[in-house]
Short mmCIF file of C-alpha atoms in Angstrom, two decimals:
data_model
loop_
_atom_site.label_atom_id
_atom_site.label_comp_id
_atom_site.label_asym_id
_atom_site.label_seq_id
_atom_site.Cartn_x
_atom_site.Cartn_y
_atom_site.Cartn_z
CA MET A 1 51.82 -87.08 4.32
CA ILE A 2 55.50 -86.09 4.19
CA GLU A 3 57.86 -89.03 4.53
CA LYS A 4 61.57 -89.21 5.20
CA ILE A 5 63.68 -89.04 2.06
CA LYS A 6 65.65 -92.10 0.98
CA PHE A 7 69.06 -90.78 0.02
CA LYS A 8 71.69 -92.46 -2.09
CA GLN A 9 74.89 -93.27 -0.26
CA ASP A 10 77.27 -92.17 -2.99
CA LYS A 11 76.41 -88.47 -3.25
CA PRO A 12 76.58 -85.72 -0.65
CA ILE A 13 73.33 -84.27 0.65
CA ILE A 14 73.04 -80.50 0.28
CA PHE A 15 70.34 -78.71 2.29
CA ILE A 16 69.28 -75.26 1.10
CA THR A 17 67.12 -72.58 2.68
CA ASN A 18 66.89 -68.78 2.69
CA ASP A 19 64.82 -65.91 4.09
CA ASP A 20 63.64 -64.25 0.87
CA SER A 21 61.21 -67.17 0.34
CA VAL A 22 61.29 -70.27 -1.81
CA HIS A 23 60.08 -68.14 -4.73
CA SER A 24 63.07 -65.76 -4.82
CA LYS A 25 65.60 -65.58 -7.61
CA GLY A 26 68.53 -65.94 -5.21
CA ILE A 27 67.54 -69.39 -3.98
CA ALA A 28 66.77 -70.58 -7.52
CA GLU A 29 70.23 -69.52 -8.65
CA LEU A 30 71.81 -71.25 -5.67
CA ILE A 31 69.91 -74.48 -6.31
CA ASN A 32 70.79 -74.50 -10.00
CA SER A 33 74.45 -73.77 -9.40
CA VAL A 34 75.11 -76.55 -6.87
CA ALA A 35 72.63 -79.22 -8.06
CA HIS A 36 75.38 -81.12 -9.87
CA LEU A 37 77.34 -81.51 -6.63
CA GLY A 38 74.92 -83.81 -4.81
CA GLN A 39 71.39 -84.59 -3.70
CA VAL A 40 69.64 -81.33 -2.97
CA VAL A 41 66.86 -80.78 -0.43
CA VAL A 42 65.30 -77.33 -0.24
CA VAL A 43 62.99 -76.21 2.55
CA ALA A 44 62.42 -72.47 2.45
CA PRO A 45 59.77 -70.04 3.71
CA ASP A 46 56.56 -69.66 1.71
CA VAL A 47 56.71 -65.88 2.21
CA VAL A 48 59.48 -63.33 2.72
CA ARG A 49 61.01 -63.69 6.19
CA SER A 50 63.86 -61.18 5.96
CA GLY A 51 65.06 -59.73 9.26
CA SER A 52 63.72 -62.60 11.35
CA SER A 53 67.15 -63.50 12.76
CA SER A 54 67.09 -66.85 14.60
CA ALA A 55 63.38 -66.52 15.40
CA ILE A 56 61.41 -69.71 15.97
CA THR A 57 57.66 -70.32 15.81
CA HIS A 58 55.89 -71.83 18.79
CA GLY A 59 52.24 -72.09 19.65
CA VAL A 60 51.41 -72.12 15.94
CA GLY A 61 51.34 -75.22 13.73
CA LEU A 62 53.75 -75.24 10.80
CA GLU A 63 53.02 -76.61 7.35
CA LEU A 64 55.39 -78.20 4.87
CA LYS A 65 54.43 -78.48 1.19
CA LEU A 66 56.24 -80.48 -1.48
CA LEU A 67 56.60 -78.23 -4.53
CA CYS A 68 58.90 -80.33 -6.66
CA SER A 69 60.45 -83.79 -6.58
CA GLN A 70 62.70 -85.04 -9.32
CA ASP A 71 65.97 -86.94 -9.51
CA ASP A 72 68.05 -85.87 -6.52
CA LEU A 73 66.12 -82.64 -6.01
CA TYR A 74 63.32 -82.02 -3.52
CA ILE A 75 61.83 -78.57 -2.98
CA PHE A 76 59.44 -77.79 -0.11
CA SER A 77 57.89 -74.59 1.15
CA CYS A 78 57.38 -74.10 4.88
CA SER A 79 55.09 -71.70 6.72
CA GLY A 80 57.72 -70.94 9.36
CA THR A 81 60.87 -68.88 9.72
CA PRO A 82 64.19 -69.96 8.18
CA VAL A 83 65.29 -71.53 11.48
CA ASP A 84 61.95 -73.38 11.59
CA CYS A 85 62.70 -74.60 8.06
CA VAL A 86 65.99 -76.12 9.21
CA LYS A 87 64.54 -77.68 12.35
CA LEU A 88 61.42 -79.01 10.65
CA ALA A 89 63.37 -80.38 7.68
CA PHE A 90 65.83 -82.19 9.95
CA PHE A 91 62.92 -83.68 11.90
CA THR A 92 60.65 -84.66 9.03
CA LEU A 93 62.84 -85.36 6.00
CA PHE A 94 66.10 -86.70 7.38
CA ASP A 95 66.57 -89.90 9.29
CA LYS A 96 69.88 -90.75 10.92
CA GLN A 97 71.85 -89.05 8.16
CA LEU A 98 71.61 -85.26 8.36
CA PRO A 99 72.83 -83.27 5.32
CA HIS A 100 76.53 -82.87 4.66
CA ILE A 101 76.19 -79.14 4.23
CA VAL A 102 73.65 -76.36 4.88
CA LEU A 103 73.51 -73.45 2.44
CA SER A 104 71.41 -70.37 3.09
CA GLY A 105 70.65 -67.75 0.44
CA ILE A 106 71.63 -66.35 -1.85
CA ASN A 107 70.18 -63.39 -0.03
CA HIS A 108 69.09 -60.28 -1.91
CA GLY A 109 70.96 -57.65 0.12
CA SER A 110 74.00 -57.41 2.39
CA ASN A 111 74.29 -59.43 5.57
CA ALA A 112 77.71 -58.10 6.47
CA SER A 113 78.72 -56.67 9.86
CA VAL A 114 75.78 -55.85 12.18
CA ASN A 115 73.26 -57.01 9.58
CA SER A 116 74.27 -60.56 10.43
CA LEU A 117 72.52 -60.17 13.81
CA TYR A 118 69.14 -59.44 12.21
CA SER A 119 69.51 -61.69 9.19
CA ALA A 120 67.56 -64.93 8.99
CA THR A 121 69.81 -66.02 6.13
CA VAL A 122 72.55 -66.02 8.74
CA GLY A 123 70.18 -67.41 11.40
CA ALA A 124 69.48 -70.48 9.26
CA ALA A 125 73.19 -71.12 8.71
CA MET A 126 73.72 -70.74 12.45
CA GLU A 127 71.05 -73.39 13.05
CA GLY A 128 72.88 -75.75 10.72
CA CYS A 129 76.01 -75.10 12.75
CA VAL A 130 74.16 -75.76 16.03
CA ASN A 131 73.46 -79.19 14.57
CA ASN A 132 77.17 -79.69 13.81
CA ILE A 133 76.77 -79.39 10.05
CA SER A 134 79.10 -77.27 7.90
CA SER A 135 76.98 -74.25 7.06
CA ILE A 136 77.35 -71.21 4.84
CA ALA A 137 75.21 -68.07 4.48
CA PHE A 138 75.51 -66.39 1.07
CA SER A 139 74.36 -62.83 0.34
CA LEU A 140 74.70 -60.41 -2.56
CA CYS A 141 74.74 -56.67 -1.93
CA ASP A 142 71.77 -56.03 -4.20
CA HIS A 143 68.21 -55.88 -2.93
CA ALA A 144 66.60 -55.99 -6.37
CA ASP A 145 64.22 -58.89 -7.02
CA ASP A 146 65.97 -59.47 -10.34
CA ALA A 147 69.52 -59.00 -8.98
CA ASP A 148 72.28 -60.37 -11.20
CA PHE A 149 74.01 -63.31 -9.48
CA SER A 150 76.21 -64.28 -12.43
CA ASN A 151 79.46 -62.92 -10.95
CA THR A 152 78.66 -64.50 -7.60
CA LEU A 153 77.88 -68.07 -8.63
CA PRO A 154 81.36 -69.31 -9.62
CA HIS A 155 82.62 -68.32 -6.15
CA VAL A 156 79.64 -69.99 -4.49
CA VAL A 157 80.22 -73.26 -6.33
CA ALA A 158 83.95 -73.23 -5.58
CA MET A 159 83.31 -72.63 -1.90
CA VAL A 160 80.68 -75.35 -1.63
CA GLU A 161 83.02 -77.81 -3.35
CA LYS A 162 85.80 -76.86 -0.96
CA VAL A 163 83.69 -77.22 2.18
CA LEU A 164 82.16 -80.52 1.04
CA LYS A 165 85.72 -81.81 0.70
CA ASP A 166 87.08 -80.15 3.86
CA PRO A 167 84.28 -79.59 6.41
CA LEU A 168 84.26 -76.56 8.70
CA PRO A 169 85.33 -76.92 12.33
CA LYS A 170 82.54 -77.65 14.78
CA GLY A 171 80.85 -74.54 16.11
CA THR A 172 81.92 -72.23 13.27
CA PHE A 173 80.03 -71.34 10.09
CA LEU A 174 80.73 -68.92 7.25
CA ASN A 175 78.96 -65.65 6.52
CA VAL A 176 79.77 -64.83 2.89
CA ASN A 177 78.81 -61.58 1.19
CA PHE A 178 79.43 -60.55 -2.41
CA PRO A 179 79.66 -57.05 -3.83
CA LYS A 180 77.28 -56.06 -6.59
CA GLY A 181 78.95 -56.40 -9.99
CA VAL A 182 82.40 -57.83 -10.58
CA VAL A 183 83.83 -59.97 -7.75
CA GLN A 184 87.58 -59.50 -7.72
CA GLY A 185 88.25 -62.40 -5.37
CA LEU A 186 87.38 -63.55 -1.85
CA LYS A 187 88.88 -62.30 1.39
CA PHE A 188 88.68 -63.89 4.85
CA VAL A 189 87.89 -61.00 7.17
CA ARG A 190 86.31 -60.07 10.49
CA GLN A 191 82.89 -58.64 11.19
CA ALA A 192 83.00 -54.81 11.04
CA ASP A 193 81.82 -52.75 14.00
CA ALA A 194 78.75 -51.02 12.65
CA ARG A 195 75.16 -50.21 13.49
CA TRP A 196 72.04 -48.73 11.99
CA SER A 197 71.17 -45.23 13.02
CA GLU A 198 67.49 -45.84 13.19
CA GLU A 199 65.66 -43.03 11.59
CA TYR A 200 62.08 -44.12 11.32
CA ASP A 201 59.65 -42.67 8.82
CA LYS A 202 56.41 -41.53 10.42
CA THR A 203 52.85 -41.62 9.10
CA PHE A 204 49.70 -40.48 10.89
CA GLU A 205 46.55 -42.55 10.56
CA LYS A 206 43.35 -42.33 12.60
CA GLY A 207 45.03 -40.29 15.30
CA THR A 208 47.92 -42.74 15.64
CA THR A 209 51.56 -42.35 14.66
CA GLN A 210 52.99 -45.28 12.75
CA TYR A 211 56.76 -45.73 12.65
CA TRP A 212 58.34 -47.40 9.61
CA LEU A 213 61.87 -48.74 9.79
CA ALA A 214 64.24 -46.75 7.57
CA GLY A 215 67.62 -45.66 8.93
CA TYR A 216 71.11 -45.35 7.57
CA PHE A 217 74.12 -47.57 7.96
CA ASP A 218 76.90 -46.39 10.22
CA ASN A 219 80.25 -48.17 9.77
CA ARG A 220 82.09 -47.24 12.95
CA GLU A 221 85.49 -48.23 11.61
CA PRO A 222 85.57 -46.86 8.06
CA ASN A 223 89.37 -46.88 7.94
CA ALA A 224 89.88 -50.53 8.88
CA VAL A 225 91.24 -52.74 6.10
CA ASP A 226 90.45 -56.15 7.57
CA THR A 227 86.65 -56.09 7.85
CA ASP A 228 83.79 -57.44 5.75
CA GLU A 229 82.65 -53.90 4.97
CA TRP A 230 86.12 -53.02 3.73
CA ALA A 231 86.30 -56.14 1.53
CA LEU A 232 82.92 -55.41 -0.03
CA SER A 233 83.77 -51.77 -0.67
CA SER A 234 86.96 -53.01 -2.39
CA GLY A 235 85.07 -55.25 -4.79
CA LEU A 236 85.95 -58.42 -2.88
CA GLY A 237 83.65 -61.09 -1.53
CA SER A 238 83.87 -61.16 2.28
CA VAL A 239 84.09 -64.44 4.20
CA VAL A 240 83.63 -64.15 7.96
CA PRO A 241 84.01 -67.31 10.07
CA VAL A 242 81.34 -66.96 12.76
CA LYS A 243 81.30 -68.73 16.14
CA ILE A 244 78.04 -69.80 17.73
CA ASP A 245 79.69 -69.74 21.14
CA MET A 246 79.49 -66.01 21.77
CA THR A 247 81.13 -66.13 25.20
CA ASP A 248 83.61 -63.29 25.68
CA TYR A 249 86.50 -65.45 26.97
CA ASP A 250 88.92 -62.55 27.34
CA TRP A 251 86.58 -60.74 29.67
CA LEU A 252 85.72 -63.95 31.47
CA GLU A 253 89.39 -64.63 32.13
CA ASN A 254 90.60 -61.14 32.92
CA ASN A 255 87.72 -59.52 34.70
CA CYS A 256 85.60 -62.14 36.29
CA LEU A 257 87.41 -65.21 37.42
CA LYS A 258 90.59 -63.62 38.71
CA MET B 1 51.99 -37.58 19.70
CA ILE B 2 54.97 -39.11 21.52
CA GLU B 3 57.63 -36.58 22.45
CA LYS B 4 61.18 -36.99 23.61
CA ILE B 5 61.50 -37.36 27.37
CA LYS B 6 63.19 -34.61 29.37
CA PHE B 7 65.49 -36.38 31.77
CA LYS B 8 67.02 -35.06 34.95
CA GLN B 9 70.79 -34.81 34.89
CA ASP B 10 71.40 -36.16 38.36
CA LYS B 11 69.96 -39.65 38.05
CA PRO B 12 70.91 -42.50 35.73
CA ILE B 13 68.49 -43.51 33.00
CA ILE B 14 67.49 -47.16 33.03
CA PHE B 15 65.83 -48.60 29.92
CA ILE B 16 63.82 -51.79 30.32
CA THR B 17 62.27 -54.16 27.82
CA ASN B 18 61.50 -57.89 27.55
CA ASP B 19 59.94 -60.46 25.24
CA ASP B 20 57.13 -61.80 27.43
CA SER B 21 55.22 -58.51 26.87
CA VAL B 22 54.76 -55.39 28.92
CA HIS B 23 52.00 -57.19 30.83
CA SER B 24 54.18 -60.00 32.23
CA LYS B 25 55.02 -60.46 35.87
CA GLY B 26 58.76 -60.64 35.15
CA ILE B 27 59.01 -57.13 33.75
CA ALA B 28 56.85 -55.70 36.54
CA GLU B 29 59.15 -57.24 39.14
CA LEU B 30 62.21 -55.89 37.33
CA ILE B 31 60.74 -52.38 37.11
CA ASN B 32 59.76 -52.36 40.78
CA SER B 33 63.12 -53.66 41.96
CA VAL B 34 65.30 -51.10 40.18
CA ALA B 35 63.00 -48.05 40.14
CA HIS B 36 64.83 -46.51 43.11
CA LEU B 37 68.12 -46.55 41.18
CA GLY B 38 67.23 -43.97 38.54
CA GLN B 39 64.81 -42.70 35.92
CA VAL B 40 63.12 -45.70 34.32
CA VAL B 41 61.83 -45.90 30.74
CA VAL B 42 60.04 -49.08 29.71
CA VAL B 43 59.18 -49.94 26.12
CA ALA B 44 58.07 -53.54 25.79
CA PRO B 45 55.99 -55.58 23.33
CA ASP B 46 52.21 -55.39 23.56
CA VAL B 47 52.00 -59.17 23.04
CA VAL B 48 54.26 -62.13 23.80
CA ARG B 49 57.28 -62.15 21.49
CA SER B 50 59.26 -65.05 22.93
CA GLY B 51 61.64 -66.79 20.54
CA SER B 52 61.90 -63.84 18.17
CA SER B 53 65.68 -63.53 18.60
CA SER B 54 66.99 -60.28 17.08
CA ALA B 55 64.10 -60.07 14.60
CA ILE B 56 63.15 -56.63 13.30
CA THR B 57 59.93 -55.46 11.68
CA HIS B 58 60.03 -53.80 8.28
CA GLY B 59 57.28 -53.02 5.83
CA VAL B 60 54.82 -52.72 8.70
CA GLY B 61 54.21 -49.57 10.73
CA LEU B 62 54.91 -49.80 14.45
CA GLU B 63 52.86 -48.20 17.20
CA LEU B 64 54.00 -46.91 20.55
CA LYS B 65 51.46 -46.34 23.36
CA LEU B 66 52.07 -44.54 26.64
CA LEU B 67 50.60 -46.70 29.40
CA CYS B 68 51.94 -44.89 32.45
CA SER B 69 53.83 -41.71 33.25
CA GLN B 70 54.68 -40.70 36.78
CA ASP B 71 57.72 -39.35 38.56
CA ASP B 72 60.77 -40.84 36.88
CA LEU B 73 58.84 -43.76 35.39
CA TYR B 74 57.50 -44.04 31.84
CA ILE B 75 55.92 -47.22 30.52
CA PHE B 76 55.08 -47.73 26.85
CA SER B 77 53.85 -50.70 24.87
CA CYS B 78 55.09 -51.26 21.33
CA SER B 79 53.60 -53.35 18.54
CA GLY B 80 57.04 -54.60 17.43
CA THR B 81 59.62 -57.14 18.52
CA PRO B 82 61.93 -56.52 21.49
CA VAL B 83 64.69 -55.26 19.16
CA ASP B 84 62.12 -52.94 17.56
CA CYS B 85 61.29 -51.71 21.07
CA VAL B 86 64.91 -50.75 21.68
CA LYS B 87 65.37 -49.10 18.29
CA LEU B 88 62.07 -47.24 18.36
CA ALA B 89 62.58 -46.08 21.94
CA PHE B 90 66.05 -44.75 21.18
CA PHE B 91 64.67 -42.92 18.15
CA THR B 92 61.49 -41.49 19.65
CA LEU B 93 62.09 -41.01 23.37
CA PHE B 94 65.77 -40.24 23.73
CA ASP B 95 67.58 -37.23 22.41
CA LYS B 96 71.35 -36.98 22.56
CA GLN B 97 71.49 -38.84 25.85
CA LEU B 98 70.79 -42.54 25.43
CA PRO B 99 70.12 -44.57 28.60
CA HIS B 100 72.97 -45.54 30.91
CA ILE B 101 71.89 -49.16 30.98
CA VAL B 102 69.56 -51.51 29.10
CA LEU B 103 67.85 -54.27 31.08
CA SER B 104 65.86 -57.02 29.39
CA GLY B 105 63.56 -59.40 31.26
CA ILE B 106 63.10 -60.85 33.70
CA ASN B 107 62.25 -63.62 31.28
CA HIS B 108 59.94 -66.44 32.31
CA GLY B 109 62.13 -69.40 31.29
CA SER B 110 65.80 -70.19 30.73
CA ASN B 111 67.87 -68.36 28.15
CA ALA B 112 71.05 -70.23 28.92
CA SER B 113 73.30 -71.93 26.34
CA VAL B 114 71.73 -72.38 22.89
CA ASN B 115 68.48 -70.75 24.03
CA SER B 116 70.31 -67.43 23.89
CA LEU B 117 70.31 -67.68 20.07
CA TYR B 118 66.51 -67.83 19.86
CA SER B 119 65.75 -65.53 22.78
CA ALA B 120 64.47 -62.04 22.17
CA THR B 121 65.24 -61.18 25.79
CA VAL B 122 68.85 -61.71 24.79
CA GLY B 123 68.26 -60.08 21.37
CA ALA B 124 67.11 -56.86 23.05
CA ALA B 125 70.17 -56.77 25.32
CA MET B 126 72.34 -57.37 22.26
CA GLU B 127 70.70 -54.38 20.57
CA GLY B 128 71.55 -52.21 23.56
CA CYS B 129 75.14 -53.42 23.25
CA VAL B 130 75.17 -52.62 19.50
CA ASN B 131 74.41 -49.07 20.59
CA ASN B 132 77.34 -49.12 23.04
CA ILE B 133 75.19 -49.21 26.14
CA SER B 134 75.86 -51.57 29.05
CA SER B 135 73.16 -54.20 28.67
CA ILE B 136 71.98 -57.18 30.69
CA ALA B 137 69.46 -59.92 29.87
CA PHE B 138 67.85 -61.51 32.94
CA SER B 139 65.97 -64.81 32.91
CA LEU B 140 64.52 -67.14 35.53
CA CYS B 141 64.29 -70.87 34.84
CA ASP B 142 60.55 -70.97 35.42
CA HIS B 143 58.03 -70.60 32.61
CA ALA B 144 55.01 -70.13 34.89
CA ASP B 145 53.08 -66.87 34.45
CA ASP B 146 53.12 -66.42 38.23
CA ALA B 147 56.77 -67.49 38.67
CA ASP B 148 58.33 -66.49 41.99
CA PHE B 149 61.09 -63.92 41.42
CA SER B 150 61.75 -63.18 45.09
CA ASN B 151 65.07 -65.07 45.26
CA THR B 152 66.20 -63.51 42.01
CA LEU B 153 65.58 -59.84 42.68
CA PRO B 154 68.33 -59.10 45.24
CA HIS B 155 70.91 -60.40 42.75
CA VAL B 156 69.36 -58.37 39.93
CA VAL B 157 69.50 -55.16 41.97
CA ALA B 158 73.08 -55.78 43.07
CA MET B 159 74.17 -56.43 39.49
CA VAL B 160 72.44 -53.33 38.12
CA GLU B 161 74.03 -51.19 40.84
CA LYS B 162 77.43 -52.65 40.02
CA VAL B 163 77.14 -52.11 36.26
CA LEU B 164 75.77 -48.56 36.68
CA LYS B 165 78.90 -47.82 38.71
CA ASP B 166 81.33 -49.78 36.51
CA PRO B 167 80.00 -50.02 32.91
CA LEU B 168 80.60 -53.08 30.77
CA PRO B 169 83.30 -53.03 28.09
CA LYS B 170 82.15 -51.97 24.64
CA GLY B 171 80.85 -54.85 22.55
CA THR B 172 80.07 -57.18 25.47
CA PHE B 173 76.80 -57.65 27.34
CA LEU B 174 75.69 -60.04 30.07
CA ASN B 175 73.32 -62.97 29.76
CA VAL B 176 72.18 -63.77 33.29
CA ASN B 177 70.05 -66.78 34.21
CA PHE B 178 68.73 -67.75 37.63
CA PRO B 179 67.72 -71.18 38.86
CA LYS B 180 64.20 -71.68 40.13
CA GLY B 181 64.08 -71.47 43.92
CA VAL B 182 67.03 -70.55 46.13
CA VAL B 183 69.93 -68.77 44.40
CA GLN B 184 73.13 -69.82 46.12
CA GLY B 185 75.26 -67.14 44.47
CA LEU B 186 76.35 -66.01 41.01
CA LYS B 187 78.99 -67.59 38.81
CA PHE B 188 80.69 -66.13 35.75
CA VAL B 189 80.66 -68.95 33.21
CA ARG B 190 80.72 -69.75 29.51
CA GLN B 191 77.83 -70.68 27.23
CA ALA B 192 77.29 -74.46 27.25
CA ASP B 193 77.37 -76.43 24.01
CA ALA B 194 73.78 -77.62 23.67
CA ARG B 195 70.95 -77.90 21.22
CA TRP B 196 67.30 -78.83 21.02
CA SER B 197 66.49 -82.18 19.54
CA GLU B 198 63.46 -81.03 17.68
CA GLU B 199 60.68 -83.49 18.11
CA TYR B 200 57.63 -81.82 16.71
CA ASP B 201 54.12 -82.79 17.71
CA LYS B 202 51.87 -83.48 14.73
CA THR B 203 48.19 -82.81 14.21
CA PHE B 204 46.13 -83.52 11.11
CA GLU B 205 43.54 -80.98 10.00
CA LYS B 206 41.70 -80.77 6.70
CA GLY B 207 44.12 -83.14 5.01
CA THR B 208 47.16 -81.19 6.17
CA THR B 209 49.79 -82.09 8.73
CA GLN B 210 50.59 -79.35 11.22
CA TYR B 211 53.89 -79.47 13.11
CA TRP B 212 54.08 -77.95 16.59
CA LEU B 213 57.44 -77.19 18.15
CA ALA B 214 58.13 -79.42 21.15
CA GLY B 215 61.53 -81.08 21.49
CA TYR B 216 63.87 -81.85 24.32
CA PHE B 217 67.02 -80.13 25.49
CA ASP B 218 70.32 -81.82 24.77
CA ASN B 219 73.30 -80.56 26.83
CA ARG B 220 76.27 -81.88 24.85
CA GLU B 221 78.73 -81.37 27.67
CA PRO B 222 76.91 -82.61 30.78
CA ASN B 223 80.16 -83.17 32.68
CA ALA B 224 81.60 -79.66 32.23
CA VAL B 225 81.80 -77.57 35.42
CA ASP B 226 82.32 -74.13 33.86
CA THR B 227 79.15 -73.64 31.82
CA ASP B 228 75.88 -71.79 32.38
CA GLU B 229 73.98 -75.08 32.40
CA TRP B 230 76.28 -76.44 35.08
CA ALA B 231 75.87 -73.29 37.23
CA LEU B 232 72.09 -73.44 36.99
CA SER B 233 71.98 -77.14 37.82
CA SER B 234 74.12 -76.34 40.88
CA GLY B 235 71.69 -73.76 42.19
CA LEU B 236 73.84 -70.82 41.04
CA GLY B 237 72.88 -67.87 38.88
CA SER B 238 74.88 -67.99 35.62
CA VAL B 239 76.48 -64.87 34.17
CA VAL B 240 77.82 -65.23 30.62
CA PRO B 241 79.63 -62.25 29.07
CA VAL B 242 78.52 -62.28 25.43
CA LYS B 243 80.37 -60.66 22.52
CA ILE B 244 78.45 -59.16 19.61
CA ASP B 245 81.48 -59.61 17.38
CA MET B 246 81.02 -63.29 16.59
CA THR B 247 84.09 -63.55 14.35
CA ASP B 248 86.04 -66.75 14.99
CA TYR B 249 89.47 -65.10 15.29
CA ASP B 250 91.31 -68.36 16.00
CA TRP B 251 90.09 -69.88 12.77
CA LEU B 252 90.70 -66.65 10.90
CA GLU B 253 94.29 -66.56 12.09
CA ASN B 254 95.20 -70.22 11.84
CA ASN B 255 93.28 -71.45 8.85
CA CYS B 256 92.58 -68.58 6.55
CA LEU B 257 95.14 -65.87 6.55
CA LYS B 258 98.27 -67.99 6.81
#
């Protein structure tokens, strides 16, 4: 039986999730790097849930398993998506006091530009934001299971310290991506206009064609110098402030209401 | 073997998908209501995929099955998510000419305000928009399998005719919701600030607690008169123009770069 956690009043509560699963290197590195900053609660998927966006599970029962409990650190696995992890954690583990900050990642692979739409690392941070909690999605542009996060971590810690001290405005969260290798600084930028040109790989089995997602990335503004893709290609970490209110106010004002 | 469709040059191409599956009443009503406006290609999930947001399938092969082919109407089922349906259709069925419009729905149930984040009806329209195609998500605030779409359809047809004639601006799509019953008109509005207060139902099986998504809807601005939730509660269809660039430019300008 999972019971609500009794938190100390003198230390901030840091909630961590991801989409590469609770067993990934990226989440372990994130936990270790910020553990000294507060009380840490981790609820992350029991299996890889990459590309599940803000998907939620309904009609299926979810399970929560305590993997580790020691001073100021609780780690659970959850059978749901990253957004399920956030929702279920808030419902089961927290009482009146929700966490002070939601961290998602560190993802193995880029979640810049259009990738943010498909990313459940980003989806989980968005869910934190929906609940009015300062939330940050962290990703490293390296898909390898044993990716090297050492250049990334100092920037992660500095950003978490900053946001704990100076919370984000309501309705906005941060989507942070780091280049592979040396990080020459951070840059606040906008989301690049990009898409995947979806070239599927085909296989033929038992008279049926199977299509396997492959594709190549198409940055539609390769010459822009103010986008996340530009920052990353310049060796900079990209920080995009993302709004959960996606209303196009310009269009609303200029084309609809007048 | 699925081959690319040979389209006529004199009629617009209308692509339709949804998240309630190709077998739902809502998509059948949508197909029937707009079939006279052009050449219609439907690729929709073979099973219910509600709440899958912009999730994509990778590491698993997808299948596409032709269910129906007659004059200017092609209906396929797909084993993937709604976003997979859009991507796979564009890759397999369309050549240089992508469709003129992407329609998603008509969903059984509201996708207004925060629901748009979790909705794959909205996710599919967003994917059309990522590919620079005018896209509209349609939903009716009635979850019943046999929901009555008769009051909704005249507005759907009028809107599709309008957008075929006057395409949407690049990077913006429409999230359209209809109240149950009489529709007293349409209103262009913004996305309401809302969330689900996630009360899970619990069951106990074999020593394990299972959590089932339930929850109640919490409109955090019940007195606003310019939101989608307000329009719907007033008997109006709500039309929210949604941007796929979610960058918070105000914050970027005022808090980061200066």
